[in-house]
Short mmCIF file of C-alpha atoms (C1' of nucleotides) in Angstrom, two decimals:
data_model
loop_
_atom_site.label_atom_id
_atom_site.label_comp_id
_atom_site.label_asym_id
_atom_site.label_seq_id
_atom_site.Cartn_x
_atom_site.Cartn_y
_atom_site.Cartn_z
CA MET A 536 -0.08 -0.02 0.01
CA THR A 537 1.84 3.23 -1.38
CA ASN A 538 -0.59 5.27 0.73
CA GLN A 539 -4.13 5.80 -0.13
CA LYS A 540 -7.56 6.62 1.89
CA LYS A 541 -8.60 3.18 2.90
CA THR A 542 -12.22 2.82 2.49
CA TYR A 543 -12.52 -0.93 1.74
CA HIS A 544 -14.65 -0.09 -1.37
CA HIS A 545 -12.45 1.82 -3.56
CA GLY A 546 -15.00 3.81 -5.56
CA ASP A 547 -14.05 2.92 -9.21
CA LEU A 548 -11.34 0.47 -9.46
CA ILE A 549 -11.77 -0.53 -12.87
CA SER A 550 -10.66 3.20 -14.33
CA SER A 551 -8.11 3.66 -11.50
CA LEU A 552 -6.60 0.25 -12.53
CA ILE A 553 -6.46 1.13 -16.20
CA LYS A 554 -5.00 4.39 -15.53
CA ALA A 555 -2.32 3.17 -13.01
CA ALA A 556 -1.54 0.12 -15.36
CA SER A 557 -1.11 2.56 -18.24
CA GLU A 558 1.29 4.58 -16.15
CA ILE A 559 3.50 1.71 -15.14
CA LEU A 560 3.32 0.58 -18.68
CA GLN A 561 4.90 3.71 -19.83
CA GLU A 562 7.47 3.92 -17.34
CA GLU A 563 8.70 0.29 -16.79
CA GLY A 564 7.39 -1.44 -20.01
CA VAL A 565 5.09 -4.43 -19.74
CA GLU A 566 7.76 -6.45 -17.94
CA GLY A 567 7.34 -4.34 -15.15
CA LEU A 568 3.62 -4.47 -14.89
CA SER A 569 2.32 -7.23 -12.35
CA MET A 570 -0.91 -7.74 -10.95
CA ARG A 571 0.47 -7.39 -7.66
CA LYS A 572 2.46 -4.22 -8.21
CA LEU A 573 -0.44 -2.70 -9.89
CA ALA A 574 -2.94 -3.52 -7.14
CA ASP A 575 -0.37 -2.05 -4.58
CA LYS A 576 -0.01 1.10 -6.47
CA VAL A 577 -4.00 1.65 -6.64
CA GLY A 578 -3.80 0.82 -2.95
CA VAL A 579 -5.81 -2.52 -2.79
CA SER A 580 -4.98 -5.91 -2.01
CA ARG A 581 -3.31 -8.37 -4.61
CA THR A 582 -6.56 -10.19 -5.81
CA ALA A 583 -9.04 -7.30 -5.97
CA PRO A 584 -8.30 -6.45 -9.70
CA TYR A 585 -9.66 -10.04 -10.41
CA HIS A 586 -13.03 -8.95 -9.62
CA HIS A 587 -13.03 -6.39 -12.55
CA PHE A 588 -10.92 -8.20 -14.85
CA LYS A 589 -11.08 -11.95 -15.36
CA ASP A 590 -7.30 -11.96 -16.17
CA LYS A 591 -4.21 -10.05 -16.71
CA ASN A 592 -4.97 -10.61 -20.36
CA GLU A 593 -8.27 -8.85 -20.10
CA LEU A 594 -6.65 -5.91 -18.41
CA LEU A 595 -4.14 -5.60 -21.16
CA CYS A 596 -6.93 -6.01 -23.77
CA ALA A 597 -8.68 -3.04 -22.28
CA ILE A 598 -5.63 -0.76 -22.56
CA ALA A 599 -5.07 -2.04 -26.04
CA ALA A 600 -8.55 -1.39 -27.04
CA ALA A 601 -8.20 2.13 -25.70
CA GLY A 602 -5.14 2.41 -27.80
CA PHE A 603 -7.02 1.53 -31.11
CA LYS A 604 -9.54 4.29 -30.13
CA ALA A 605 -7.00 6.91 -29.74
CA GLN A 606 -5.24 5.86 -33.05
CA GLU A 607 -8.64 6.15 -34.90
CA ALA A 608 -9.25 9.41 -33.21
CA ARG A 609 -6.02 10.62 -34.58
CA LEU A 610 -6.56 9.53 -37.98
CA GLN A 611 -10.15 11.17 -38.14
CA THR A 612 -8.62 14.48 -36.96
CA LEU A 613 -5.98 14.28 -39.57
CA LEU A 614 -8.73 13.45 -42.40
CA SER A 615 -10.70 16.63 -41.36
CA SER A 616 -8.04 18.89 -42.42
CA HIS A 617 -8.17 20.67 -45.69
CA GLU A 618 -4.70 19.45 -46.92
CA GLU A 619 -3.71 18.18 -50.14
CA SER A 620 -4.16 14.28 -50.35
CA GLU A 621 -0.68 13.38 -50.83
CA LYS A 622 0.44 15.64 -48.04
CA ARG A 623 -2.01 14.18 -45.74
CA PHE A 624 -0.69 10.67 -46.51
CA HIS A 625 2.74 12.09 -45.81
CA GLN A 626 1.64 13.55 -42.29
CA TYR A 627 -0.19 10.29 -41.69
CA VAL A 628 2.88 8.12 -41.93
CA TYR A 629 4.86 10.37 -39.65
CA GLN A 630 2.00 10.46 -37.27
CA TYR A 631 1.66 6.55 -37.28
CA ILE A 632 5.44 6.22 -36.43
CA GLU A 633 5.36 8.92 -33.93
CA PHE A 634 2.22 7.23 -32.23
CA ALA A 635 4.33 4.02 -32.24
CA ASP A 636 7.36 5.72 -30.66
CA THR A 637 5.79 7.87 -28.07
CA GLN A 638 3.22 5.10 -26.94
CA ARG A 639 5.60 2.05 -27.50
CA GLU A 640 4.21 -0.05 -24.85
CA VAL A 641 0.61 0.59 -25.94
CA TYR A 642 1.39 -0.02 -29.52
CA ASP A 643 3.07 -3.29 -28.49
CA LEU A 644 -0.03 -4.44 -26.69
CA MET A 645 -2.12 -3.43 -29.67
CA TYR A 646 -0.27 -5.34 -32.18
CA GLY A 647 2.12 -7.44 -30.33
CA ARG A 648 2.09 -11.19 -29.93
CA LEU A 649 1.39 -11.10 -26.09
CA ILE A 650 -2.26 -10.45 -26.60
CA TRP A 651 -2.74 -11.85 -30.12
CA LYS A 652 -0.91 -14.91 -29.97
CA THR A 653 0.09 -15.83 -26.48
CA GLY A 654 -3.02 -14.57 -24.97
CA THR A 655 -6.59 -14.34 -26.19
CA PRO A 656 -8.02 -11.03 -27.68
CA THR A 657 -11.03 -9.79 -26.24
CA SER A 658 -14.02 -9.48 -28.41
CA ALA A 659 -14.07 -5.84 -27.55
CA LEU A 660 -10.43 -5.59 -28.53
CA LYS A 661 -11.11 -7.46 -31.98
CA ASP A 662 -13.71 -4.89 -32.65
CA ALA A 663 -11.87 -1.92 -31.77
CA SER A 664 -8.85 -3.18 -34.08
CA LYS A 665 -11.19 -4.28 -36.82
CA GLN A 666 -12.89 -0.95 -36.96
CA THR A 667 -9.55 0.95 -36.85
CA PHE A 668 -8.45 -1.13 -39.70
CA LYS A 669 -11.69 -0.42 -41.81
CA ARG A 670 -11.42 3.27 -41.24
CA TRP A 671 -7.69 3.03 -42.77
CA LEU A 672 -9.23 1.00 -45.77
CA ASP A 673 -11.78 3.51 -46.47
CA TRP A 674 -9.03 6.24 -46.71
CA VAL A 675 -6.90 3.85 -48.85
CA GLU A 676 -9.69 3.65 -51.33
CA GLN A 677 -9.81 7.50 -51.50
CA LEU A 678 -5.98 7.55 -51.73
CA GLN A 679 -6.14 5.38 -54.72
CA GLU A 680 -8.66 7.53 -56.38
CA ASP A 681 -6.56 10.60 -55.69
CA LYS A 682 -3.66 8.63 -57.46
CA VAL A 683 -1.63 8.87 -54.11
CA LEU A 684 -1.43 5.13 -53.62
CA PRO A 685 -1.20 2.58 -56.31
CA ASP A 686 -4.31 1.26 -57.96
CA ASN A 687 -2.66 -1.93 -59.28
CA ASN A 688 -4.64 -3.98 -56.63
CA SER A 689 -7.55 -3.76 -54.41
CA ALA A 690 -7.88 -1.24 -51.47
CA LEU A 691 -7.66 -4.35 -49.21
CA ARG A 692 -4.49 -5.46 -50.60
CA VAL A 693 -2.76 -2.09 -51.04
CA GLY A 694 -3.93 -1.10 -47.43
CA GLN A 695 -2.62 -4.42 -46.06
CA ALA A 696 0.78 -4.30 -47.62
CA SER A 697 1.62 -0.44 -46.88
CA TRP A 698 0.25 -0.73 -43.50
CA ALA A 699 2.54 -3.82 -42.99
CA SER A 700 5.35 -1.78 -44.10
CA LEU A 701 4.67 0.97 -41.67
CA HIS A 702 4.20 -1.61 -39.04
CA GLY A 703 7.66 -3.13 -39.80
CA LEU A 704 9.26 0.35 -39.29
CA SER A 705 7.46 0.86 -35.94
CA ARG A 706 8.52 -2.42 -34.76
CA LEU A 707 12.14 -1.77 -35.45
CA LEU A 708 11.91 1.24 -33.53
CA ILE A 709 9.92 -0.21 -30.62
CA ASP A 710 11.87 -3.46 -30.24
CA GLY A 711 15.07 -1.58 -29.86
CA ILE A 712 16.74 -2.85 -32.95
CA TYR A 713 17.11 0.69 -34.54
CA LEU A 714 17.63 3.30 -31.86
CA ASP A 715 19.30 5.88 -34.01
CA ARG A 716 16.46 8.72 -34.56
CA ASN A 717 18.25 9.77 -37.90
CA ASP A 718 18.11 6.44 -39.25
CA ILE A 719 14.38 6.20 -38.58
CA GLN A 720 13.65 9.49 -40.13
CA ALA A 721 15.53 8.66 -43.31
CA MET A 722 13.96 5.20 -43.56
CA THR A 723 10.59 6.72 -42.98
CA GLU A 724 11.16 9.11 -45.67
CA GLN A 725 12.63 6.32 -48.03
CA MET A 726 9.45 4.00 -47.33
CA ILE A 727 7.15 6.94 -48.32
CA GLN A 728 8.66 7.24 -51.66
CA THR A 729 8.42 3.62 -52.14
CA LEU A 730 4.85 3.40 -51.03
CA ILE A 731 3.62 6.54 -53.05
CA ARG A 732 2.50 5.96 -56.67
CA THR A 733 4.45 8.57 -58.32
CA GLN A 734 7.96 7.05 -58.53
CA PRO A 735 10.63 9.96 -58.76
CA ALA A 736 12.47 9.66 -62.13
CA SER A 737 11.73 6.15 -63.33
CA ASN A 738 13.55 4.63 -66.16
CA MET B 942 14.59 -35.94 -14.71
CA THR B 943 12.67 -37.36 -17.66
CA ASN B 944 15.14 -40.25 -17.75
CA GLN B 945 18.69 -40.12 -19.04
CA LYS B 946 21.74 -41.72 -18.19
CA LYS B 947 23.00 -40.26 -14.90
CA THR B 948 26.63 -39.83 -15.02
CA TYR B 949 26.92 -36.51 -13.10
CA HIS B 950 29.06 -34.94 -15.63
CA HIS B 951 26.99 -34.80 -18.67
CA GLY B 952 29.43 -34.59 -21.59
CA ASP B 953 28.54 -31.52 -23.46
CA LEU B 954 25.73 -29.93 -21.69
CA ILE B 955 26.16 -26.72 -23.72
CA SER B 956 24.98 -28.04 -27.17
CA SER B 957 22.54 -30.34 -25.42
CA LEU B 958 20.92 -27.45 -23.97
CA ILE B 959 20.68 -25.39 -27.01
CA LYS B 960 19.13 -28.33 -28.72
CA ALA B 961 16.72 -29.11 -26.09
CA ALA B 962 15.82 -25.62 -25.90
CA SER B 963 15.06 -25.14 -29.54
CA GLU B 964 12.81 -28.02 -29.47
CA ILE B 965 10.82 -26.54 -26.66
CA LEU B 966 10.92 -23.35 -28.36
CA GLN B 967 9.34 -24.72 -31.70
CA GLU B 968 6.74 -26.88 -29.73
CA GLU B 969 5.68 -24.53 -27.00
CA GLY B 970 7.10 -21.12 -28.05
CA VAL B 971 9.24 -19.02 -25.82
CA GLU B 972 6.65 -18.82 -23.10
CA GLY B 973 7.00 -22.44 -22.63
CA LEU B 974 10.68 -22.40 -22.34
CA SER B 975 11.88 -22.13 -18.79
CA MET B 976 15.27 -22.91 -17.38
CA ARG B 977 14.05 -25.28 -14.88
CA LYS B 978 12.00 -27.22 -17.73
CA LEU B 979 14.78 -27.11 -19.84
CA ALA B 980 17.22 -28.51 -17.35
CA ASP B 981 14.79 -31.28 -16.56
CA LYS B 982 14.49 -32.10 -20.06
CA VAL B 983 18.15 -32.60 -20.52
CA GLY B 984 18.06 -34.78 -17.32
CA VAL B 985 20.16 -32.34 -15.11
CA SER B 986 19.48 -30.12 -12.15
CA ARG B 987 17.85 -26.63 -12.23
CA THR B 988 20.98 -24.67 -11.82
CA ALA B 989 23.49 -26.72 -14.00
CA PRO B 990 22.76 -24.61 -17.05
CA TYR B 991 23.90 -21.63 -15.32
CA HIS B 992 27.63 -22.92 -15.30
CA HIS B 993 27.45 -22.70 -19.13
CA PHE B 994 25.04 -19.64 -19.93
CA LYS B 995 25.25 -16.64 -17.34
CA ASP B 996 21.69 -16.03 -18.05
CA LYS B 997 18.49 -17.12 -19.60
CA ASN B 998 19.24 -14.25 -21.94
CA GLU B 999 22.66 -15.56 -22.82
CA LEU B 1000 21.13 -19.01 -23.96
CA LEU B 1001 18.41 -17.12 -26.09
CA CYS B 1002 21.10 -15.03 -27.70
CA ALA B 1003 22.87 -18.14 -28.66
CA ILE B 1004 19.82 -19.53 -30.24
CA ALA B 1005 19.27 -16.31 -32.14
CA ALA B 1006 22.81 -16.13 -33.35
CA ALA B 1007 22.43 -19.41 -34.68
CA GLY B 1008 19.16 -18.12 -36.62
CA PHE B 1009 21.35 -15.45 -37.99
CA LYS B 1010 23.78 -17.87 -39.36
CA ALA B 1011 21.02 -20.09 -40.84
CA GLN B 1012 19.43 -16.96 -42.59
CA GLU B 1013 22.58 -15.94 -44.00
CA ALA B 1014 23.32 -19.28 -45.25
CA ARG B 1015 20.14 -19.41 -47.01
CA LEU B 1016 20.84 -16.17 -48.58
CA GLN B 1017 24.16 -17.31 -50.09
CA THR B 1018 22.61 -20.32 -51.30
CA LEU B 1019 20.16 -18.30 -53.34
CA LEU B 1020 22.86 -15.93 -54.49
CA SER B 1021 24.81 -18.76 -55.89
CA SER B 1022 22.02 -19.60 -58.40
CA HIS B 1023 22.38 -18.48 -61.74
CA GLU B 1024 18.67 -16.90 -61.96
CA GLU B 1025 17.64 -13.38 -63.26
CA SER B 1026 18.34 -10.91 -60.74
CA GLU B 1027 14.59 -9.95 -60.41
CA LYS B 1028 13.45 -13.31 -60.11
CA ARG B 1029 16.02 -13.99 -57.43
CA PHE B 1030 14.65 -11.10 -55.51
CA HIS B 1031 11.12 -12.46 -55.71
CA GLN B 1032 12.36 -15.80 -54.50
CA TYR B 1033 14.20 -14.06 -51.64
CA VAL B 1034 11.01 -12.45 -50.42
CA TYR B 1035 9.16 -15.63 -50.30
CA GLN B 1036 12.26 -17.44 -48.84
CA TYR B 1037 12.37 -14.52 -46.22
CA ILE B 1038 8.60 -14.98 -45.27
CA GLU B 1039 8.80 -18.51 -45.22
CA PHE B 1040 11.74 -18.58 -42.87
CA ALA B 1041 9.86 -16.37 -40.52
CA ASP B 1042 6.79 -18.61 -40.74
CA THR B 1043 8.44 -21.89 -40.11
CA GLN B 1044 10.92 -20.66 -37.56
CA ARG B 1045 8.54 -18.26 -35.77
CA GLU B 1046 10.10 -18.56 -32.45
CA VAL B 1047 13.60 -18.24 -33.60
CA TYR B 1048 12.86 -15.30 -35.84
CA ASP B 1049 11.07 -13.71 -32.94
CA LEU B 1050 14.13 -14.09 -30.53
CA MET B 1051 16.44 -12.71 -33.47
CA TYR B 1052 14.48 -9.60 -34.24
CA GLY B 1053 12.18 -9.26 -31.28
CA ARG B 1054 12.10 -7.04 -28.09
CA LEU B 1055 12.88 -9.85 -25.67
CA ILE B 1056 16.48 -9.89 -26.32
CA TRP B 1057 16.86 -6.41 -28.11
CA LYS B 1058 14.94 -4.29 -25.67
CA THR B 1059 14.04 -6.09 -22.59
CA GLY B 1060 17.31 -8.22 -22.45
CA THR B 1061 20.79 -7.40 -23.43
CA PRO B 1062 22.17 -8.73 -26.88
CA THR B 1063 25.48 -10.76 -26.34
CA SER B 1064 28.16 -9.24 -28.53
CA ALA B 1065 28.35 -12.54 -30.53
CA LEU B 1066 24.77 -11.85 -31.28
CA LYS B 1067 25.32 -8.28 -32.34
CA ASP B 1068 28.18 -9.45 -34.67
CA ALA B 1069 26.13 -12.04 -36.21
CA SER B 1070 23.25 -9.74 -36.98
CA LYS B 1071 25.38 -7.11 -38.17
CA GLN B 1072 27.06 -9.46 -40.76
CA THR B 1073 23.80 -10.81 -42.12
CA PHE B 1074 22.59 -7.25 -42.60
CA LYS B 1075 25.72 -6.35 -44.47
CA ARG B 1076 25.29 -9.37 -46.68
CA TRP B 1077 21.88 -8.02 -47.38
CA LEU B 1078 23.23 -4.59 -48.10
CA ASP B 1079 25.81 -5.72 -50.47
CA TRP B 1080 23.10 -7.57 -52.45
CA VAL B 1081 20.85 -4.61 -52.58
CA GLU B 1082 23.62 -2.73 -54.12
CA GLN B 1083 23.87 -5.04 -56.77
CA LEU B 1084 19.83 -5.09 -57.03
CA GLN B 1085 19.98 -1.41 -57.56
CA GLU B 1086 22.80 -1.71 -60.24
CA ASP B 1087 20.36 -4.40 -61.85
CA LYS B 1088 17.58 -1.94 -61.81
CA VAL B 1089 15.50 -4.24 -59.52
CA LEU B 1090 15.60 -2.02 -56.67
CA PRO B 1091 15.12 1.73 -56.75
CA ASP B 1092 18.19 3.91 -56.82
CA ASN B 1093 16.82 7.28 -55.66
CA ASN B 1094 18.71 6.63 -52.44
CA SER B 1095 21.76 4.87 -50.82
CA ALA B 1096 21.97 0.95 -50.67
CA LEU B 1097 21.66 1.49 -46.86
CA ARG B 1098 18.38 3.35 -46.89
CA VAL B 1099 16.74 1.32 -49.62
CA GLY B 1100 17.82 -1.86 -47.93
CA GLN B 1101 16.68 -0.54 -44.51
CA ALA B 1102 13.29 0.53 -45.82
CA SER B 1103 12.66 -2.62 -47.85
CA TRP B 1104 13.84 -4.92 -45.09
CA ALA B 1105 11.50 -3.00 -42.59
CA SER B 1106 8.55 -3.82 -44.89
CA LEU B 1107 9.42 -7.51 -45.00
CA HIS B 1108 10.06 -7.56 -41.27
CA GLY B 1109 6.50 -5.92 -40.79
CA LEU B 1110 4.84 -8.63 -42.97
CA SER B 1111 6.67 -11.31 -40.99
CA ARG B 1112 5.69 -10.05 -37.72
CA LEU B 1113 1.87 -9.90 -38.67
CA LEU B 1114 2.25 -13.40 -39.49
CA ILE B 1115 4.23 -14.51 -36.62
CA ASP B 1116 2.29 -12.57 -34.02
CA GLY B 1117 -1.01 -14.01 -35.10
CA ILE B 1118 -2.55 -10.82 -36.27
CA TYR B 1119 -3.01 -12.38 -39.95
CA LEU B 1120 -3.59 -16.12 -39.74
CA ASP B 1121 -5.03 -16.44 -43.12
CA ARG B 1122 -2.44 -18.00 -45.64
CA ASN B 1123 -4.11 -16.50 -48.60
CA ASP B 1124 -4.00 -13.07 -47.29
CA ILE B 1125 -0.28 -13.29 -46.46
CA GLN B 1126 0.42 -14.69 -50.03
CA ALA B 1127 -1.50 -11.81 -51.49
CA MET B 1128 0.11 -9.21 -49.30
CA THR B 1129 3.60 -10.53 -50.11
CA GLU B 1130 2.80 -10.31 -53.78
CA GLN B 1131 1.55 -6.75 -53.41
CA MET B 1132 4.59 -5.85 -51.36
CA ILE B 1133 6.94 -7.24 -54.03
CA GLN B 1134 5.26 -5.06 -56.75
CA THR B 1135 5.77 -2.10 -54.47
CA LEU B 1136 9.21 -2.57 -53.59
CA ILE B 1137 10.54 -3.39 -57.09
CA ARG B 1138 11.63 -0.55 -59.13
CA THR B 1139 9.49 -0.84 -62.38
CA GLN B 1140 6.16 0.05 -61.42
CA PRO B 1141 3.27 -1.35 -63.43
CA ALA B 1142 1.32 1.11 -65.52
CA SER B 1143 2.40 4.42 -64.20
CA ASN B 1144 0.76 7.54 -65.38
"C1'" DT C 312 48.11 -40.67 -5.35
"C1'" DT C 313 47.17 -36.17 -4.24
"C1'" DT C 314 45.89 -31.72 -5.50
"C1'" DT C 315 43.52 -28.67 -8.54
"C1'" DT C 316 39.98 -27.47 -11.57
"C1'" DA C 317 35.59 -28.30 -14.04
"C1'" DT C 318 31.08 -29.68 -13.16
"C1'" DT C 319 26.89 -30.48 -11.17
"C1'" DT C 320 23.57 -30.35 -6.89
"C1'" DT C 321 20.85 -28.78 -2.87
"C1'" DG C 322 18.80 -25.02 -0.49
"C1'" DA C 323 17.09 -20.64 -0.38
"C1'" DC C 324 14.76 -16.19 -1.58
"C1'" DA C 325 11.96 -12.99 -3.96
"C1'" DC C 326 8.94 -12.73 -7.34
"C1'" DT C 327 4.95 -13.98 -10.55
"C1'" DG C 328 -0.59 -15.20 -11.76
"C1'" DT C 329 -4.42 -16.73 -9.88
"C1'" DC C 330 -7.96 -19.67 -7.03
"C1'" DA C 331 -11.03 -20.48 -2.88
"C1'" DA C 332 -13.01 -18.95 1.15
"C1'" DG C 333 -14.08 -15.43 4.15
"C1'" DA C 334 -14.79 -10.45 5.59
"C1'" DT C 335 -16.55 -6.04 4.79
"C1'" DT C 336 -19.56 -2.69 3.27
"C1'" DA C 337 -23.05 -0.34 0.13
"C1'" DG C 338 -27.66 -0.23 -1.39
"C1'" DA C 339 -32.39 -1.98 -1.73
"C1'" DC C 340 -36.70 -2.83 0.68
"C1'" DG C 341 -39.69 -2.85 4.36
"C1'" DC D 1457 -34.46 3.27 11.34
"C1'" DG D 1458 -33.16 -1.78 10.57
"C1'" DT D 1459 -32.36 -5.89 7.81
"C1'" DC D 1460 -31.18 -8.41 4.05
"C1'" DT D 1461 -28.67 -9.23 -0.40
"C1'" DA D 1462 -25.58 -8.17 -3.61
"C1'" DA D 1463 -21.16 -6.03 -4.68
"C1'" DT D 1464 -16.66 -5.42 -3.22
"C1'" DC D 1465 -12.49 -6.29 -1.09
"C1'" DT D 1466 -8.92 -9.28 1.64
"C1'" DT D 1467 -6.26 -13.32 3.55
"C1'" DG D 1468 -4.48 -17.79 2.64
"C1'" DA D 1469 -2.54 -20.73 -0.23
"C1'" DC D 1470 -0.33 -23.33 -4.50
"C1'" DA D 1471 2.40 -24.03 -8.19
"C1'" DG D 1472 5.63 -21.82 -11.18
"C1'" DT D 1473 9.51 -18.68 -12.23
"C1'" DG D 1474 15.04 -16.79 -12.63
"C1'" DT D 1475 19.08 -17.07 -10.18
"C1'" DC D 1476 22.59 -16.60 -6.19
"C1'" DA D 1477 25.60 -19.19 -2.60
"C1'" DA D 1478 27.47 -22.97 -0.69
"C1'" DA D 1479 28.36 -27.82 -0.65
"C1'" DA D 1480 29.15 -32.16 -3.31
"C1'" DT D 1481 31.22 -34.67 -6.92
"C1'" DA D 1482 34.21 -36.30 -10.64
"C1'" DA D 1483 37.72 -35.61 -14.04
"C1'" DA D 1484 42.28 -33.87 -15.07
"C1'" DA D 1485 46.92 -32.41 -13.79
"C1'" DA D 1486 50.83 -32.95 -10.68
#
DNA sequence: TTTTTATTTTGACACTGTCAAGATTAGACG
DNA sequence: CGTCTAATCTTGACAGTGTCAAAATAAAAA
């Protein structure tokens, strides 16, 4: 108990838990996030969280789902700007990488094996991720019409492939394989060149 | 002790450990690989492995390093074929994805956060990964000369960016985000189209 | 054969997720 | 107001983890 008004009944543990968990996550990474430490931080006994989240897995899913909501909101904000289409795409790529960079641990939960492979994604999480991806695909379709992204294939394929590329870049950054900021920046720029339909000086 | 001739001195624990660890890895994933279970499988006491590997981390690094060697050997084999340059690149991409797919857990160790971020990569591992990457870059240079990969940027940048793309695809497959084989296949094909210099029907 | 060195083991510690059973309290109903 | 019920939280316990220190064993060197 790291000090807290002891009232037996906490009030709203659920949101307190998510908040505290997010903090630990940001500061110490997912390795530093244990249910016991979390409970202690909130000022509650070890097993109290288990009455609000069936599992540690479920807690993580909740955080990840919130991450998808945040990511989607960011996209919507960008889409409501009156920028040129290609420039917006440019901005999106940087925004995507920046999100992954600043919210590393959340990003890892959203797209990492811990939940999707080792654990079991909540149906709420699945829905959130699907919706975010759908919003992306809708935009890809438009980007194809605007001749920004290639239209040699369906929006789904182009959307999948280009997203996979962004994801790969994000992972290299997140997982500590590329730590050099300059490299990431230059790699991002190069990737944009590759993704965008208009190739510079072909032939 | 899962049965084994008990001779107190094992003979060559080191390689036995790596072999057994690789098996557990393939069958149960890294989550199922504990030092104690490993020791038991080899027929030795809990802490015996610690006289050959300082850490669990070091054990994992050894496996990862072997993975890099294997990956590099595969590349060399491919490069010794007398195929057309573009076709070889095509083959490489499929080979890369296939490697990640069939050796999921090893791939995850090689490029995952467990070692590179959470843990600390052995200098031997660092060397192995650097060398593998260098071999890739050398080939990229040649691919640029052959007009297969774009030459709008240095071999380093083009190599980094295109590798990041492949990595992203691999991760989606490995981490259980895309389970559908057909999707991966089609995504791979689309990605190749994007990576390769000659854009189909531009303008 | 004795001594040194290389291996391996037993004991211990602090930590993890989570289950079962009991304690405490808030809110609903009279 | 008092009583009952349902929600909420706690204590105890178990099996599992990585890894350190000290003791036991065996092989190699003298």
